[in-house]
Each structure stands twice: as structure tokens, then as C-alpha cells.
CSV table of C-alpha atoms in Angstrom, one decimal:
chain,number,residue,atom,x,y,z
A,19,MET,CA,0.0,0.0,0.0
A,20,LEU,CA,1.4,3.4,-1.0
A,21,ILE,CA,-0.2,5.4,1.9
A,22,GLU,CA,2.4,7.2,3.9
A,23,THR,CA,2.0,7.7,7.6
A,24,LYS,CA,0.2,10.9,8.6
A,25,LYS,CA,2.2,14.1,8.5
A,26,GLN,CA,1.7,16.5,11.4
A,27,ASN,CA,-1.8,17.9,11.3
A,28,MET,CA,-2.6,16.3,7.9
A,29,ARG,CA,-6.3,16.1,7.2
A,30,ARG,CA,-6.9,12.8,5.4
A,31,ALA,CA,-10.3,11.6,4.2
A,32,LEU,CA,-11.4,8.3,2.9
A,33,PHE,CA,-14.0,8.3,0.1
A,34,PRO,CA,-15.3,4.7,0.0
A,35,GLY,CA,-17.5,3.1,-2.6
A,36,SER,CA,-17.7,0.4,-5.3
A,37,PHE,CA,-17.3,2.9,-8.2
A,38,ASP,CA,-19.0,0.5,-10.6
A,39,PRO,CA,-18.2,2.7,-12.5
A,40,ILE,CA,-17.1,6.1,-11.3
A,41,THR,CA,-19.6,8.8,-12.3
A,42,LEU,CA,-19.4,12.5,-12.8
A,43,GLY,CA,-21.1,12.7,-9.3
A,44,HIS,CA,-18.2,10.9,-7.7
A,45,TYR,CA,-15.8,13.0,-9.7
A,46,ASP,CA,-17.4,16.2,-8.4
A,47,ILE,CA,-17.3,15.1,-4.7
A,48,ILE,CA,-13.6,14.1,-5.0
A,49,ARG,CA,-12.6,17.3,-6.7
A,50,ARG,CA,-14.4,19.3,-4.1
A,51,GLY,CA,-13.0,17.1,-1.3
A,52,ILE,CA,-9.4,17.8,-2.3
A,53,LYS,CA,-10.1,21.5,-1.5
A,54,LEU,CA,-11.1,20.5,2.0
A,55,PHE,CA,-8.5,17.8,2.8
A,56,ASP,CA,-4.8,17.4,2.4
A,57,GLU,CA,-5.4,14.0,0.9
A,58,VAL,CA,-8.4,12.1,-0.3
A,59,ILE,CA,-8.0,8.3,-0.4
A,60,VAL,CA,-10.5,6.8,-2.9
A,61,ALA,CA,-11.1,3.3,-1.5
A,62,ILE,CA,-12.8,0.7,-3.7
A,63,GLY,CA,-14.6,-1.7,-1.4
A,64,VAL,CA,-14.3,-5.4,-2.3
A,65,ASN,CA,-17.4,-7.4,-1.6
A,66,SER,CA,-17.3,-11.0,-2.9
A,67,GLU,CA,-21.1,-11.3,-2.6
A,68,LYS,CA,-21.7,-8.4,-5.0
A,69,LYS,CA,-21.9,-8.8,-8.8
A,70,TYR,CA,-20.0,-6.0,-10.5
A,71,MET,CA,-20.3,-4.9,-14.1
A,72,PHE,CA,-16.6,-3.9,-14.2
A,73,SER,CA,-13.8,-5.8,-12.6
A,74,LEU,CA,-11.9,-4.5,-9.7
A,75,GLU,CA,-8.9,-3.8,-12.0
A,76,GLU,CA,-11.1,-1.9,-14.4
A,77,ARG,CA,-12.7,0.2,-11.7
A,78,LYS,CA,-9.3,1.0,-10.2
A,79,ARG,CA,-7.9,1.9,-13.6
A,80,PHE,CA,-10.8,4.3,-14.3
A,81,LEU,CA,-10.1,6.1,-11.1
A,82,GLU,CA,-6.3,6.1,-11.5
A,83,ASP,CA,-6.7,7.5,-15.1
A,84,THR,CA,-9.2,10.1,-13.9
A,85,PHE,CA,-6.9,11.4,-11.2
A,86,LYS,CA,-3.5,10.7,-12.6
A,87,ASP,CA,-2.5,14.4,-12.5
A,88,GLU,CA,-3.9,15.0,-8.9
A,89,PRO,CA,-1.2,14.2,-6.3
A,90,LYS,CA,-3.7,14.7,-3.4
A,91,VAL,CA,-5.8,11.7,-4.6
A,92,LYS,CA,-4.7,8.1,-3.8
A,93,ILE,CA,-6.6,5.1,-5.2
A,94,VAL,CA,-6.7,1.9,-3.1
A,95,THR,CA,-8.8,-1.2,-2.6
A,96,TYR,CA,-10.0,-2.7,0.7
A,97,LYS,CA,-12.0,-5.4,2.4
A,98,GLY,CA,-13.9,-5.2,5.7
A,99,LEU,CA,-15.3,-2.4,7.7
A,100,THR,CA,-14.6,1.1,6.4
A,101,ILE,CA,-13.7,2.4,9.9
A,102,ASP,CA,-11.2,-0.4,10.3
A,103,PHE,CA,-9.6,0.6,7.0
A,104,CYS,CA,-9.6,4.3,8.1
A,105,LYS,CA,-7.3,3.2,11.0
A,106,VAL,CA,-5.0,1.3,8.6
A,107,VAL,CA,-4.5,4.4,6.4
A,108,ASP,CA,-4.7,6.9,9.2
A,109,ALA,CA,-7.8,8.7,7.8
A,110,GLN,CA,-9.6,10.9,10.4
A,111,PHE,CA,-12.6,11.5,8.1
A,112,ILE,CA,-15.0,9.6,5.8
A,113,LEU,CA,-16.1,11.7,2.8
A,114,ARG,CA,-19.6,11.0,1.4
A,115,GLY,CA,-21.7,12.6,-1.2
A,116,LEU,CA,-25.5,13.2,-0.8
A,117,ARG,CA,-27.8,13.3,-3.8
A,118,ASN,CA,-31.2,13.3,-2.2
A,119,PRO,CA,-33.1,12.9,1.1
A,120,ALA,CA,-33.0,9.1,0.9
A,121,ASP,CA,-29.2,9.2,0.6
A,122,PHE,CA,-29.1,11.4,3.7
A,123,GLU,CA,-31.2,9.0,5.8
A,124,PHE,CA,-29.1,6.0,4.8
A,125,GLU,CA,-25.7,7.8,5.2
A,126,LYS,CA,-26.8,9.4,8.5
A,127,ALA,CA,-27.4,5.9,10.1
A,128,ILE,CA,-24.0,4.7,8.9
A,129,ALA,CA,-22.3,7.9,10.1
A,130,HIS,CA,-23.9,7.5,13.6
A,131,THR,CA,-22.8,3.9,13.7
A,132,ASN,CA,-19.3,4.7,12.6
A,133,ARG,CA,-19.0,7.4,15.2
A,134,LYS,CA,-20.3,5.1,17.9
A,135,LEU,CA,-17.6,2.4,16.9
A,136,SER,CA,-14.7,4.8,16.4
A,137,LYS,CA,-13.7,8.5,16.5
A,138,ILE,CA,-14.0,8.8,12.7
A,139,GLU,CA,-16.1,11.8,11.6
A,140,THR,CA,-18.2,11.7,8.4
A,141,VAL,CA,-18.2,14.7,6.2
A,142,PHE,CA,-21.1,15.1,3.8
A,143,LEU,CA,-21.0,17.1,0.6
A,144,LEU,CA,-24.1,17.7,-1.4
A,145,THR,CA,-23.7,16.8,-5.0
A,146,ALA,CA,-23.8,19.5,-7.6
A,147,ALA,CA,-27.3,20.1,-9.1
A,148,ARG,CA,-26.0,19.1,-12.5
A,149,THR,CA,-24.9,15.6,-11.3
A,150,SER,CA,-27.4,14.9,-8.5
A,151,TYR,CA,-29.4,12.5,-10.6
A,152,ILE,CA,-26.5,10.3,-11.6
A,153,SER,CA,-25.8,7.0,-9.9
A,154,SER,CA,-23.6,4.1,-10.8
A,155,SER,CA,-26.7,1.8,-11.1
A,156,ILE,CA,-28.3,4.2,-13.6
A,157,VAL,CA,-25.1,4.3,-15.6
A,158,ARG,CA,-24.9,0.5,-15.6
A,159,GLU,CA,-28.6,0.3,-16.8
A,160,VAL,CA,-27.8,2.8,-19.6
A,161,ILE,CA,-24.8,0.7,-20.6
A,162,ARG,CA,-26.7,-2.6,-20.6
A,163,ASN,CA,-29.3,-1.0,-22.9
A,164,ASN,CA,-26.8,0.5,-25.3
A,165,GLY,CA,-27.6,4.0,-24.3
A,166,ASP,CA,-25.2,7.0,-24.4
A,167,TYR,CA,-23.6,6.7,-21.0
A,168,THR,CA,-20.7,9.0,-21.9
A,169,VAL,CA,-22.5,12.1,-20.6
A,170,LEU,CA,-22.6,10.5,-17.1
A,171,VAL,CA,-19.0,9.4,-16.6
A,172,PRO,CA,-15.5,10.9,-16.7
A,173,ASP,CA,-13.4,10.4,-19.9
A,174,SER,CA,-11.5,7.5,-18.3
A,175,VAL,CA,-14.6,5.3,-18.4
A,176,ARG,CA,-15.5,6.5,-21.9
A,177,THR,CA,-12.1,5.7,-23.4
A,178,ASN,CA,-11.5,2.4,-21.5
A,179,ASN,CA,-14.9,0.8,-22.0
């Protein structure tokens, strides 16, 4: 793993997700997150029970290609509880994007649980209005039905798919 130990007073956030695939909504949250934190670790969760459209290697490549010129963004994979992985990489914050009230209710319950189990704080960013309707599941459905998904994802997904 290429995560260095925390520098003095470094604000490190973990942005977890499956990123199947990364969307313009994810991209927006990460770009805005790097303005708030010294480093954003984009962590692709591995769940052997879940069926993915894109392999772990493809999802990682999409993210690495998208942020290849951004030194404040690190791309990693992990298994297990997000709060346990935060301890491994010394992240004090979990970064999450909110698209709608349903996201808020779901994410709020997870944030309360994480805070009860650890000292990790969750920071929520509202998605930009122009991307608030985009989800990975919608992108996958558009791809499955041969629709134009290119307006919903970063260039890395367009050129590598």
C-alpha cells in the first residue's frame, strides 16, 4: 500500500465506494474534497457477494486514469469495515456525497454507527445540481441497454470501456 504515515496535522479523508463505474457525481465530490482535505483516499470496497459490471482492476484503472494528475488523490482497494480501514491508512474523516433525502437518511445511520464504533467523523458534501441524478446503477442500466452513458461518466470510463 502506498499510503504514507500521517504528517503533522494532515487532514486525510477516505472516500469509500464500489465505483462500478465512477460517475461525474463521484468526480465532483472528489474534486471538491481535495479542496477541504490534504489528501483524499478513494477506497474501492471489495465485496465477494456483490456482482459487479466492471472488474476491480477496471474500476481501479478508471479512477487512476481520472486522477493521474492529482497528487492529493490516492486510489486503493480494501475489504472489511470502512472504519477499520480508516485506521489502517490513518484517515480521520470519511467523505460521502449526498444526492437526495434518501441518501441522507441512509448515510446518517451509517455515520452515527461509525462514530459510535470509532472516532472517525463523516463529512457530507451535497452533489452539484448538474450531477445529482447520476448513480452508478443508472449508468450500468444505460450501458446494458446500449444508451449514451458518456455524458454521465469521466473520460477514463468513456475511453476504457
